[in-house]
């Protein structure tokens, strides 16, 4: 977990905001649902196929850079499949076939899911309404099919990422100069009610500010820098996940992964909803 310490920051930052759980998913820090994980079986065909695609030098070992390619393959595969699923879900919810999903239609669907599966996670109505509004690009109060696909894939939808970044900017920018200074970022009072005097948390925030988010190194965070930080398809997220894969699976400590090490830790390497990479692409309902 230390390999992901910098990702802890967004969990702390967004405490109290409607997107806390969503950004926890980006950080890969949601508590694992052990019952669901136990149902995930090794998909040896997928593992073999991905390994062959990523082992570019054919040495039967995957380096950090080759694992980044693996992550990109998982992302693209999941997005392709999930767009199809979201479109089908849209058709299922749109009972009157008018080409839009209203808030009431969506609530009916969520209630049906919860009634059939009490263990199925459902966000509060306030959180759901906020997410619904975020996906409503044209502001007409309903979702068309494109907006619904975005609703189900918020972290890979440009306009939703832009809106989340704007919320963060407004929340942190205490002097309202449209940028976030280091002091505003490190000492953001609403997110530090429990650790205001914790020097270690302050140090982590400073490192995150300088090393990850402040891309141009000017000492201030712009909205676009926040948006890029939130996007799980960006380099920083993919590189961090590759490091985490090695940290979790490299049993012989050679800095690379062989097929046996990957199979022993297959939950991190195949496309399923419990995989942290997949969780980061959209928040699961």
PDB file of C-alpha atoms in Angstrom:
ATOM      1  CA  UNK A   1       0.000   0.000   0.000  1.00  0.00           C
ATOM      2  CA  UNK A   2       2.977   2.345   0.471  1.00  0.00           C
ATOM      3  CA  UNK A   3       3.480   2.254  -3.282  1.00  0.00           C
ATOM      4  CA  UNK A   4       0.175   4.095  -3.548  1.00  0.00           C
ATOM      5  CA  UNK A   5       0.661   6.561  -0.694  1.00  0.00           C
ATOM      6  CA  UNK A   6       0.449   9.592  -3.002  1.00  0.00           C
ATOM      7  CA  UNK A   7      -2.978   8.447  -4.186  1.00  0.00           C
ATOM      8  CA  UNK A   8      -4.281   8.604  -0.626  1.00  0.00           C
ATOM      9  CA  UNK A   9      -4.427  12.345  -1.004  1.00  0.00           C
ATOM     10  CA  UNK A  10      -7.605  12.548  -3.045  1.00  0.00           C
ATOM     11  CA  UNK A  11      -9.421  10.438  -0.479  1.00  0.00           C
ATOM     12  CA  UNK A  12      -8.498  13.020   2.131  1.00  0.00           C
ATOM     13  CA  UNK A  13      -9.144  16.017  -0.128  1.00  0.00           C
ATOM     14  CA  UNK A  14     -12.599  14.982  -1.225  1.00  0.00           C
ATOM     15  CA  UNK A  15     -13.853  13.906   2.177  1.00  0.00           C
ATOM     16  CA  UNK A  16     -17.352  15.353   2.416  1.00  0.00           C
ATOM     17  CA  UNK A  17     -17.806  15.911  -1.307  1.00  0.00           C
ATOM     18  CA  UNK A  18     -20.310  13.913  -3.321  1.00  0.00           C
ATOM     19  CA  UNK A  19     -17.548  12.292  -5.370  1.00  0.00           C
ATOM     20  CA  UNK A  20     -15.598  10.852  -2.434  1.00  0.00           C
ATOM     21  CA  UNK A  21     -16.371   7.219  -3.309  1.00  0.00           C
ATOM     22  CA  UNK A  22     -15.718   7.807  -6.974  1.00  0.00           C
ATOM     23  CA  UNK A  23     -12.261   9.229  -6.338  1.00  0.00           C
ATOM     24  CA  UNK A  24     -11.522   6.493  -3.832  1.00  0.00           C
ATOM     25  CA  UNK A  25     -11.922   4.202  -6.815  1.00  0.00           C
ATOM     26  CA  UNK A  26      -9.393   6.227  -8.753  1.00  0.00           C
ATOM     27  CA  UNK A  27      -6.958   5.855  -5.895  1.00  0.00           C
ATOM     28  CA  UNK A  28      -7.586   2.125  -5.725  1.00  0.00           C
ATOM     29  CA  UNK A  29      -8.338   2.426  -2.019  1.00  0.00           C
ATOM     30  CA  UNK A  30     -11.893   1.176  -1.702  1.00  0.00           C
ATOM     31  CA  UNK A  31     -12.252  -1.717   0.721  1.00  0.00           C
ATOM     32  CA  UNK A  32     -12.343  -4.912  -1.292  1.00  0.00           C
ATOM     33  CA  UNK A  33     -15.587  -6.826  -1.394  1.00  0.00           C
ATOM     34  CA  UNK A  34     -14.208 -10.237  -0.475  1.00  0.00           C
ATOM     35  CA  UNK A  35     -17.392 -12.091  -1.372  1.00  0.00           C
ATOM     36  CA  UNK A  36     -17.314 -10.776  -4.930  1.00  0.00           C
ATOM     37  CA  UNK A  37     -13.571 -11.263  -5.294  1.00  0.00           C
ATOM     38  CA  UNK A  38     -13.927 -14.890  -4.268  1.00  0.00           C
ATOM     39  CA  UNK A  39     -16.166 -15.404  -7.302  1.00  0.00           C
ATOM     40  CA  UNK A  40     -13.508 -14.183  -9.750  1.00  0.00           C
ATOM     41  CA  UNK A  41     -11.744 -17.117 -11.370  1.00  0.00           C
ATOM     42  CA  UNK A  42      -8.457 -17.162 -13.226  1.00  0.00           C
ATOM     43  CA  UNK A  43      -9.019 -16.363 -16.888  1.00  0.00           C
ATOM     44  CA  UNK A  44      -5.928 -18.131 -18.200  1.00  0.00           C
ATOM     45  CA  UNK A  45      -6.686 -17.391 -21.856  1.00  0.00           C
ATOM     46  CA  UNK A  46      -6.851 -13.656 -21.179  1.00  0.00           C
ATOM     47  CA  UNK A  47      -3.696 -13.731 -19.061  1.00  0.00           C
ATOM     48  CA  UNK A  48      -1.781 -15.646 -21.752  1.00  0.00           C
ATOM     49  CA  UNK A  49      -3.016 -13.310 -24.498  1.00  0.00           C
ATOM     50  CA  UNK A  50      -2.132 -10.125 -22.623  1.00  0.00           C
ATOM     51  CA  UNK A  51       1.282 -11.501 -21.650  1.00  0.00           C
ATOM     52  CA  UNK A  52       2.078 -12.298 -25.283  1.00  0.00           C
ATOM     53  CA  UNK A  53       1.005  -8.831 -26.414  1.00  0.00           C
ATOM     54  CA  UNK A  54       3.056  -7.039 -23.759  1.00  0.00           C
ATOM     55  CA  UNK A  55       6.241  -9.115 -23.685  1.00  0.00           C
ATOM     56  CA  UNK A  56       7.803  -7.087 -26.478  1.00  0.00           C
ATOM     57  CA  UNK A  57      11.340  -8.458 -26.098  1.00  0.00           C
ATOM     58  CA  UNK A  58      10.036 -12.043 -25.717  1.00  0.00           C
ATOM     59  CA  UNK A  59      12.160 -12.748 -22.639  1.00  0.00           C
ATOM     60  CA  UNK A  60       9.195 -14.179 -20.699  1.00  0.00           C
ATOM     61  CA  UNK A  61       9.409 -11.300 -18.224  1.00  0.00           C
ATOM     62  CA  UNK A  62       7.390  -8.085 -18.045  1.00  0.00           C
ATOM     63  CA  UNK A  63       9.145  -4.839 -17.165  1.00  0.00           C
ATOM     64  CA  UNK A  64       7.500  -1.710 -15.780  1.00  0.00           C
ATOM     65  CA  UNK A  65       7.058  -0.278 -19.284  1.00  0.00           C
ATOM     66  CA  UNK A  66       5.571  -3.523 -20.577  1.00  0.00           C
ATOM     67  CA  UNK A  67       3.140  -3.595 -17.652  1.00  0.00           C
ATOM     68  CA  UNK A  68       2.017  -0.089 -18.584  1.00  0.00           C
ATOM     69  CA  UNK A  69       1.030  -1.537 -21.961  1.00  0.00           C
ATOM     70  CA  UNK A  70      -0.905  -4.288 -20.125  1.00  0.00           C
ATOM     71  CA  UNK A  71      -2.845  -1.655 -18.173  1.00  0.00           C
ATOM     72  CA  UNK A  72      -3.681   0.281 -21.328  1.00  0.00           C
ATOM     73  CA  UNK A  73      -4.997  -2.918 -22.938  1.00  0.00           C
ATOM     74  CA  UNK A  74      -7.212  -3.579 -19.900  1.00  0.00           C
ATOM     75  CA  UNK A  75      -8.531  -0.018 -20.000  1.00  0.00           C
ATOM     76  CA  UNK A  76      -9.390  -0.107 -23.702  1.00  0.00           C
ATOM     77  CA  UNK A  77     -10.948  -3.574 -23.441  1.00  0.00           C
ATOM     78  CA  UNK A  78     -13.128  -2.599 -20.507  1.00  0.00           C
ATOM     79  CA  UNK A  79     -14.239   0.690 -22.025  1.00  0.00           C
ATOM     80  CA  UNK A  80     -15.269  -1.025 -25.242  1.00  0.00           C
ATOM     81  CA  UNK A  81     -17.315  -3.620 -23.351  1.00  0.00           C
ATOM     82  CA  UNK A  82     -18.817  -1.133 -20.921  1.00  0.00           C
ATOM     83  CA  UNK A  83     -20.097   1.221 -23.601  1.00  0.00           C
ATOM     84  CA  UNK A  84     -22.095  -1.692 -25.029  1.00  0.00           C
ATOM     85  CA  UNK A  85     -23.440  -2.557 -21.568  1.00  0.00           C
ATOM     86  CA  UNK A  86     -24.345   1.061 -20.794  1.00  0.00           C
ATOM     87  CA  UNK A  87     -26.270   1.377 -24.062  1.00  0.00           C
ATOM     88  CA  UNK A  88     -28.216  -1.795 -23.264  1.00  0.00           C
ATOM     89  CA  UNK A  89     -28.911  -0.562 -19.748  1.00  0.00           C
ATOM     90  CA  UNK A  90     -30.189   2.709 -21.204  1.00  0.00           C
ATOM     91  CA  UNK A  91     -32.657   0.787 -23.373  1.00  0.00           C
ATOM     92  CA  UNK A  92     -33.795  -1.267 -20.376  1.00  0.00           C
ATOM     93  CA  UNK A  93     -34.428   1.817 -18.238  1.00  0.00           C
ATOM     94  CA  UNK A  94     -36.114   3.855 -20.967  1.00  0.00           C
ATOM     95  CA  UNK A  95     -39.438   2.048 -20.584  1.00  0.00           C
ATOM     96  CA  UNK A  96     -41.487   4.538 -22.614  1.00  0.00           C
ATOM     97  CA  UNK A  97     -38.955   4.503 -25.474  1.00  0.00           C
ATOM     98  CA  UNK A  98     -38.764   8.286 -25.745  1.00  0.00           C
ATOM     99  CA  UNK A  99     -34.988   8.270 -26.097  1.00  0.00           C
ATOM    100  CA  UNK A 100     -34.240   9.791 -22.691  1.00  0.00           C
ATOM    101  CA  UNK A 101     -33.829   8.587 -19.116  1.00  0.00           C
ATOM    102  CA  UNK A 102     -35.439  10.711 -16.441  1.00  0.00           C
ATOM    103  CA  UNK A 103     -34.388  10.801 -12.812  1.00  0.00           C
ATOM    104  CA  UNK A 104     -37.566   8.915 -11.858  1.00  0.00           C
ATOM    105  CA  UNK A 105     -36.880   6.150 -14.395  1.00  0.00           C
ATOM    106  CA  UNK A 106     -33.379   5.775 -13.054  1.00  0.00           C
ATOM    107  CA  UNK A 107     -34.599   5.631  -9.439  1.00  0.00           C
ATOM    108  CA  UNK A 108     -36.996   2.811 -10.334  1.00  0.00           C
ATOM    109  CA  UNK A 109     -34.144   0.791 -11.823  1.00  0.00           C
ATOM    110  CA  UNK A 110     -31.920   1.315  -8.781  1.00  0.00           C
ATOM    111  CA  UNK A 111     -34.733   0.295  -6.417  1.00  0.00           C
ATOM    112  CA  UNK A 112     -35.303  -2.905  -8.397  1.00  0.00           C
ATOM    113  CA  UNK A 113     -31.608  -3.768  -8.183  1.00  0.00           C
ATOM    114  CA  UNK A 114     -31.499  -3.101  -4.454  1.00  0.00           C
ATOM    115  CA  UNK A 115     -34.688  -5.114  -3.814  1.00  0.00           C
ATOM    116  CA  UNK A 116     -33.180  -8.141  -5.564  1.00  0.00           C
ATOM    117  CA  UNK A 117     -29.725  -7.788  -4.045  1.00  0.00           C
ATOM    118  CA  UNK A 118     -29.471  -6.215  -0.603  1.00  0.00           C
ATOM    119  CA  UNK A 119     -25.681  -6.412  -0.747  1.00  0.00           C
ATOM    120  CA  UNK A 120     -25.526  -4.373  -3.938  1.00  0.00           C
ATOM    121  CA  UNK A 121     -23.940  -0.999  -3.167  1.00  0.00           C
ATOM    122  CA  UNK A 122     -26.213   1.964  -3.831  1.00  0.00           C
ATOM    123  CA  UNK A 123     -25.150   5.550  -3.290  1.00  0.00           C
ATOM    124  CA  UNK A 124     -27.349   7.920  -1.333  1.00  0.00           C
ATOM    125  CA  UNK A 125     -30.002   9.764  -3.299  1.00  0.00           C
ATOM    126  CA  UNK A 126     -28.075  13.009  -2.878  1.00  0.00           C
ATOM    127  CA  UNK A 127     -24.938  11.433  -4.337  1.00  0.00           C
ATOM    128  CA  UNK A 128     -26.882   9.890  -7.197  1.00  0.00           C
ATOM    129  CA  UNK A 129     -28.617  13.159  -8.038  1.00  0.00           C
ATOM    130  CA  UNK A 130     -25.295  14.956  -8.097  1.00  0.00           C
ATOM    131  CA  UNK A 131     -23.817  12.370 -10.456  1.00  0.00           C
ATOM    132  CA  UNK A 132     -26.932  12.536 -12.644  1.00  0.00           C
ATOM    133  CA  UNK A 133     -26.594  16.316 -12.957  1.00  0.00           C
ATOM    134  CA  UNK A 134     -22.892  16.042 -13.737  1.00  0.00           C
ATOM    135  CA  UNK A 135     -23.687  13.766 -16.688  1.00  0.00           C
ATOM    136  CA  UNK A 136     -26.463  16.052 -17.977  1.00  0.00           C
ATOM    137  CA  UNK A 137     -24.277  17.903 -20.472  1.00  0.00           C
ATOM    138  CA  UNK A 138     -26.970  20.110 -22.004  1.00  0.00           C
ATOM    139  CA  UNK A 139     -28.696  20.831 -18.685  1.00  0.00           C
ATOM    140  CA  UNK A 140     -32.195  19.720 -19.740  1.00  0.00           C
ATOM    141  CA  UNK A 141     -32.711  17.603 -16.602  1.00  0.00           C
ATOM    142  CA  UNK A 142     -32.707  14.240 -18.407  1.00  0.00           C
ATOM    143  CA  UNK A 143     -30.065  11.979 -19.956  1.00  0.00           C
ATOM    144  CA  UNK A 144     -29.959  10.978 -23.595  1.00  0.00           C
ATOM    145  CA  UNK A 145     -28.069   7.833 -24.555  1.00  0.00           C
ATOM    146  CA  UNK A 146     -24.697   9.557 -24.943  1.00  0.00           C
ATOM    147  CA  UNK A 147     -25.112  11.283 -21.589  1.00  0.00           C
ATOM    148  CA  UNK A 148     -26.140   8.023 -19.941  1.00  0.00           C
ATOM    149  CA  UNK A 149     -23.029   6.272 -21.271  1.00  0.00           C
ATOM    150  CA  UNK A 150     -21.033   9.156 -19.778  1.00  0.00           C
ATOM    151  CA  UNK A 151     -22.961   8.780 -16.508  1.00  0.00           C
ATOM    152  CA  UNK A 152     -21.808   5.162 -16.297  1.00  0.00           C
ATOM    153  CA  UNK A 153     -18.236   6.054 -17.310  1.00  0.00           C
ATOM    154  CA  UNK A 154     -17.611   9.418 -15.626  1.00  0.00           C
ATOM    155  CA  UNK A 155     -13.854   9.163 -15.209  1.00  0.00           C
ATOM    156  CA  UNK A 156     -13.284   8.678 -18.937  1.00  0.00           C
ATOM    157  CA  UNK A 157     -15.705  11.392 -20.072  1.00  0.00           C
ATOM    158  CA  UNK A 158     -14.057  14.723 -20.807  1.00  0.00           C
ATOM    159  CA  UNK A 159     -16.881  17.053 -19.834  1.00  0.00           C
ATOM    160  CA  UNK A 160     -17.560  15.251 -16.534  1.00  0.00           C
ATOM    161  CA  UNK A 161     -13.867  15.288 -15.617  1.00  0.00           C
ATOM    162  CA  UNK A 162     -13.876  18.987 -16.440  1.00  0.00           C
ATOM    163  CA  UNK A 163     -16.826  19.603 -14.119  1.00  0.00           C
ATOM    164  CA  UNK A 164     -15.257  17.616 -11.266  1.00  0.00           C
ATOM    165  CA  UNK A 165     -11.993  19.540 -11.710  1.00  0.00           C
ATOM    166  CA  UNK A 166     -13.937  22.791 -11.599  1.00  0.00           C
ATOM    167  CA  UNK A 167     -15.595  21.731  -8.321  1.00  0.00           C
ATOM    168  CA  UNK A 168     -12.181  20.978  -6.826  1.00  0.00           C
ATOM    169  CA  UNK A 169     -10.811  24.311  -7.989  1.00  0.00           C
ATOM    170  CA  UNK A 170     -13.719  26.231  -6.480  1.00  0.00           C
ATOM    171  CA  UNK A 171     -13.434  24.309  -3.213  1.00  0.00           C
ATOM    172  CA  UNK A 172      -9.675  24.779  -2.736  1.00  0.00           C
ATOM    173  CA  UNK A 173      -9.235  28.261  -4.206  1.00  0.00           C
ATOM    174  CA  UNK A 174      -9.872  30.263  -1.050  1.00  0.00           C
ATOM    175  CA  UNK A 175      -8.652  33.604  -2.459  1.00  0.00           C
ATOM    176  CA  UNK A 176     -10.650  33.104  -5.705  1.00  0.00           C
ATOM    177  CA  UNK A 177      -7.770  33.829  -8.114  1.00  0.00           C
ATOM    178  CA  UNK A 178      -8.668  30.761 -10.249  1.00  0.00           C
ATOM    179  CA  UNK A 179      -5.589  28.756  -9.232  1.00  0.00           C
ATOM    180  CA  UNK A 180      -4.669  26.665  -6.188  1.00  0.00           C
ATOM    181  CA  UNK A 181      -1.498  27.628  -4.352  1.00  0.00           C
ATOM    182  CA  UNK A 182       0.632  25.193  -2.372  1.00  0.00           C
ATOM    183  CA  UNK A 183      -0.662  26.655   0.889  1.00  0.00           C
ATOM    184  CA  UNK A 184      -4.304  26.313  -0.227  1.00  0.00           C
ATOM    185  CA  UNK A 185      -3.675  22.733  -1.267  1.00  0.00           C
ATOM    186  CA  UNK A 186      -1.786  21.611   1.824  1.00  0.00           C
ATOM    187  CA  UNK A 187      -3.863  23.465   4.416  1.00  0.00           C
ATOM    188  CA  UNK A 188      -7.357  23.013   2.997  1.00  0.00           C
ATOM    189  CA  UNK A 189      -9.360  23.219   6.234  1.00  0.00           C
ATOM    190  CA  UNK A 190     -12.523  21.262   5.240  1.00  0.00           C
ATOM    191  CA  UNK A 191     -10.453  18.194   4.345  1.00  0.00           C
ATOM    192  CA  UNK A 192      -8.136  18.407   7.366  1.00  0.00           C
ATOM    193  CA  UNK A 193     -10.534  18.456  10.288  1.00  0.00           C
ATOM    194  CA  UNK A 194      -8.960  15.282  11.722  1.00  0.00           C
ATOM    195  CA  UNK A 195      -5.300  15.833  10.809  1.00  0.00           C
ATOM    196  CA  UNK A 196      -4.749  19.578  10.782  1.00  0.00           C
ATOM    197  CA  UNK A 197      -1.467  19.299  12.667  1.00  0.00           C
ATOM    198  CA  UNK A 198      -0.245  16.071  11.075  1.00  0.00           C
ATOM    199  CA  UNK A 199       3.147  16.841   9.544  1.00  0.00           C
ATOM    200  CA  UNK A 200       3.211  13.577   7.594  1.00  0.00           C
ATOM    201  CA  UNK A 201      -0.066  14.383   5.818  1.00  0.00           C
ATOM    202  CA  UNK A 202       1.266  17.846   5.001  1.00  0.00           C
ATOM    203  CA  UNK A 203       4.420  16.289   3.561  1.00  0.00           C
ATOM    204  CA  UNK A 204       2.404  13.883   1.399  1.00  0.00           C
ATOM    205  CA  UNK A 205       0.304  16.753   0.082  1.00  0.00           C
ATOM    206  CA  UNK A 206       3.378  18.818  -0.745  1.00  0.00           C
ATOM    207  CA  UNK A 207       4.924  15.894  -2.637  1.00  0.00           C
ATOM    208  CA  UNK A 208       1.675  15.297  -4.498  1.00  0.00           C
ATOM    209  CA  UNK A 209       1.442  18.967  -5.424  1.00  0.00           C
ATOM    210  CA  UNK A 210       4.984  19.261  -6.789  1.00  0.00           C
ATOM    211  CA  UNK A 211       5.665  15.781  -8.179  1.00  0.00           C
ATOM    212  CA  UNK A 212       2.334  14.755  -9.664  1.00  0.00           C
ATOM    213  CA  UNK A 213      -0.253  17.494 -10.177  1.00  0.00           C
ATOM    214  CA  UNK A 214       1.710  20.690 -10.942  1.00  0.00           C
ATOM    215  CA  UNK A 215       2.669  19.678 -14.454  1.00  0.00           C
ATOM    216  CA  UNK A 216       4.233  22.973 -15.546  1.00  0.00           C
ATOM    217  CA  UNK A 217       6.036  23.498 -12.240  1.00  0.00           C
ATOM    218  CA  UNK A 218       4.816  27.084 -11.775  1.00  0.00           C
ATOM    219  CA  UNK A 219       3.779  26.532  -8.164  1.00  0.00           C
ATOM    220  CA  UNK A 220       0.039  26.740  -8.847  1.00  0.00           C
ATOM    221  CA  UNK A 221      -2.596  24.211  -9.879  1.00  0.00           C
ATOM    222  CA  UNK A 222      -4.755  25.057 -12.877  1.00  0.00           C
ATOM    223  CA  UNK A 223      -8.084  23.386 -13.634  1.00  0.00           C
ATOM    224  CA  UNK A 224      -6.569  21.464 -16.556  1.00  0.00           C
ATOM    225  CA  UNK A 225      -3.866  20.034 -14.269  1.00  0.00           C
ATOM    226  CA  UNK A 226      -6.559  18.842 -11.863  1.00  0.00           C
ATOM    227  CA  UNK A 227      -8.516  17.294 -14.735  1.00  0.00           C
ATOM    228  CA  UNK A 228      -5.462  15.395 -15.992  1.00  0.00           C
ATOM    229  CA  UNK A 229      -4.748  14.179 -12.462  1.00  0.00           C
ATOM    230  CA  UNK A 230      -8.254  12.757 -12.132  1.00  0.00           C
ATOM    231  CA  UNK A 231      -8.125  10.913 -15.477  1.00  0.00           C
ATOM    232  CA  UNK A 232      -7.105   7.250 -14.965  1.00  0.00           C
ATOM    233  CA  UNK A 233      -5.899   7.081 -18.575  1.00  0.00           C
ATOM    234  CA  UNK A 234      -3.156   9.610 -17.903  1.00  0.00           C
ATOM    235  CA  UNK A 235       0.491   8.603 -17.508  1.00  0.00           C
ATOM    236  CA  UNK A 236       0.728   9.142 -13.739  1.00  0.00           C
ATOM    237  CA  UNK A 237      -2.110   6.718 -12.976  1.00  0.00           C
ATOM    238  CA  UNK A 238      -0.912   4.026 -15.370  1.00  0.00           C
ATOM    239  CA  UNK A 239       2.688   4.266 -14.167  1.00  0.00           C
ATOM    240  CA  UNK A 240       1.582   4.078 -10.531  1.00  0.00           C
ATOM    241  CA  UNK A 241      -0.546   0.991 -11.222  1.00  0.00           C
ATOM    242  CA  UNK A 242       2.407  -0.689 -12.953  1.00  0.00           C
ATOM    243  CA  UNK A 243       4.566  -0.026  -9.883  1.00  0.00           C
ATOM    244  CA  UNK A 244       1.822  -1.413  -7.675  1.00  0.00           C
ATOM    245  CA  UNK A 245       1.556  -4.572  -9.783  1.00  0.00           C
ATOM    246  CA  UNK A 246       5.271  -5.198  -9.362  1.00  0.00           C
ATOM    247  CA  UNK A 247       5.156  -4.359  -5.652  1.00  0.00           C
ATOM    248  CA  UNK A 248       2.296  -6.813  -5.056  1.00  0.00           C
ATOM    249  CA  UNK A 249       3.427  -9.666  -7.314  1.00  0.00           C
ATOM    250  CA  UNK A 250       7.232  -9.675  -7.633  1.00  0.00           C
ATOM    251  CA  UNK A 251       7.945 -12.576  -5.302  1.00  0.00           C
ATOM    252  CA  UNK A 252      11.568 -13.048  -6.427  1.00  0.00           C
ATOM    253  CA  UNK A 253      12.300  -9.290  -6.196  1.00  0.00           C
ATOM    254  CA  UNK A 254      13.891  -8.966  -9.630  1.00  0.00           C
ATOM    255  CA  UNK A 255      11.820  -5.928 -10.549  1.00  0.00           C
ATOM    256  CA  UNK A 256       9.942  -7.783 -13.284  1.00  0.00           C
ATOM    257  CA  UNK A 257       7.064 -10.249 -13.453  1.00  0.00           C
ATOM    258  CA  UNK A 258       7.011 -13.721 -14.920  1.00  0.00           C
ATOM    259  CA  UNK A 259       3.949 -15.728 -15.859  1.00  0.00           C
ATOM    260  CA  UNK A 260       3.809 -17.646 -12.571  1.00  0.00           C
ATOM    261  CA  UNK A 261       3.901 -14.436 -10.518  1.00  0.00           C
ATOM    262  CA  UNK A 262       1.084 -12.969 -12.582  1.00  0.00           C
ATOM    263  CA  UNK A 263      -1.084 -16.079 -12.267  1.00  0.00           C
ATOM    264  CA  UNK A 264      -0.579 -16.107  -8.500  1.00  0.00           C
ATOM    265  CA  UNK A 265      -1.944 -12.550  -8.340  1.00  0.00           C
ATOM    266  CA  UNK A 266      -4.332 -12.689 -11.278  1.00  0.00           C
ATOM    267  CA  UNK A 267      -6.930 -10.371  -9.708  1.00  0.00           C
ATOM    268  CA  UNK A 268      -4.663  -7.432 -10.574  1.00  0.00           C
ATOM    269  CA  UNK A 269      -4.159  -8.527 -14.168  1.00  0.00           C
ATOM    270  CA  UNK A 270      -7.460  -9.488 -15.741  1.00  0.00           C
ATOM    271  CA  UNK A 271     -10.467  -7.399 -16.650  1.00  0.00           C
ATOM    272  CA  UNK A 272     -13.178  -7.638 -13.987  1.00  0.00           C
ATOM    273  CA  UNK A 273     -14.985  -5.128 -11.820  1.00  0.00           C
ATOM    274  CA  UNK A 274     -12.891  -5.803  -8.708  1.00  0.00           C
ATOM    275  CA  UNK A 275      -9.672  -4.840 -10.483  1.00  0.00           C
ATOM    276  CA  UNK A 276      -8.465  -1.412  -9.213  1.00  0.00           C
ATOM    277  CA  UNK A 277      -7.767  -0.304 -12.791  1.00  0.00           C
ATOM    278  CA  UNK A 278     -11.334  -1.102 -13.826  1.00  0.00           C
ATOM    279  CA  UNK A 279     -12.751   0.554 -10.707  1.00  0.00           C
ATOM    280  CA  UNK A 280     -10.960   3.740 -11.658  1.00  0.00           C
ATOM    281  CA  UNK A 281     -12.707   3.937 -15.024  1.00  0.00           C
ATOM    282  CA  UNK A 282     -16.201   4.315 -13.626  1.00  0.00           C
ATOM    283  CA  UNK A 283     -17.837   4.030 -10.242  1.00  0.00           C
ATOM    284  CA  UNK A 284     -19.688   0.732  -9.852  1.00  0.00           C
ATOM    285  CA  UNK A 285     -23.297   0.895  -8.658  1.00  0.00           C
TER     286      UNK A 285
END
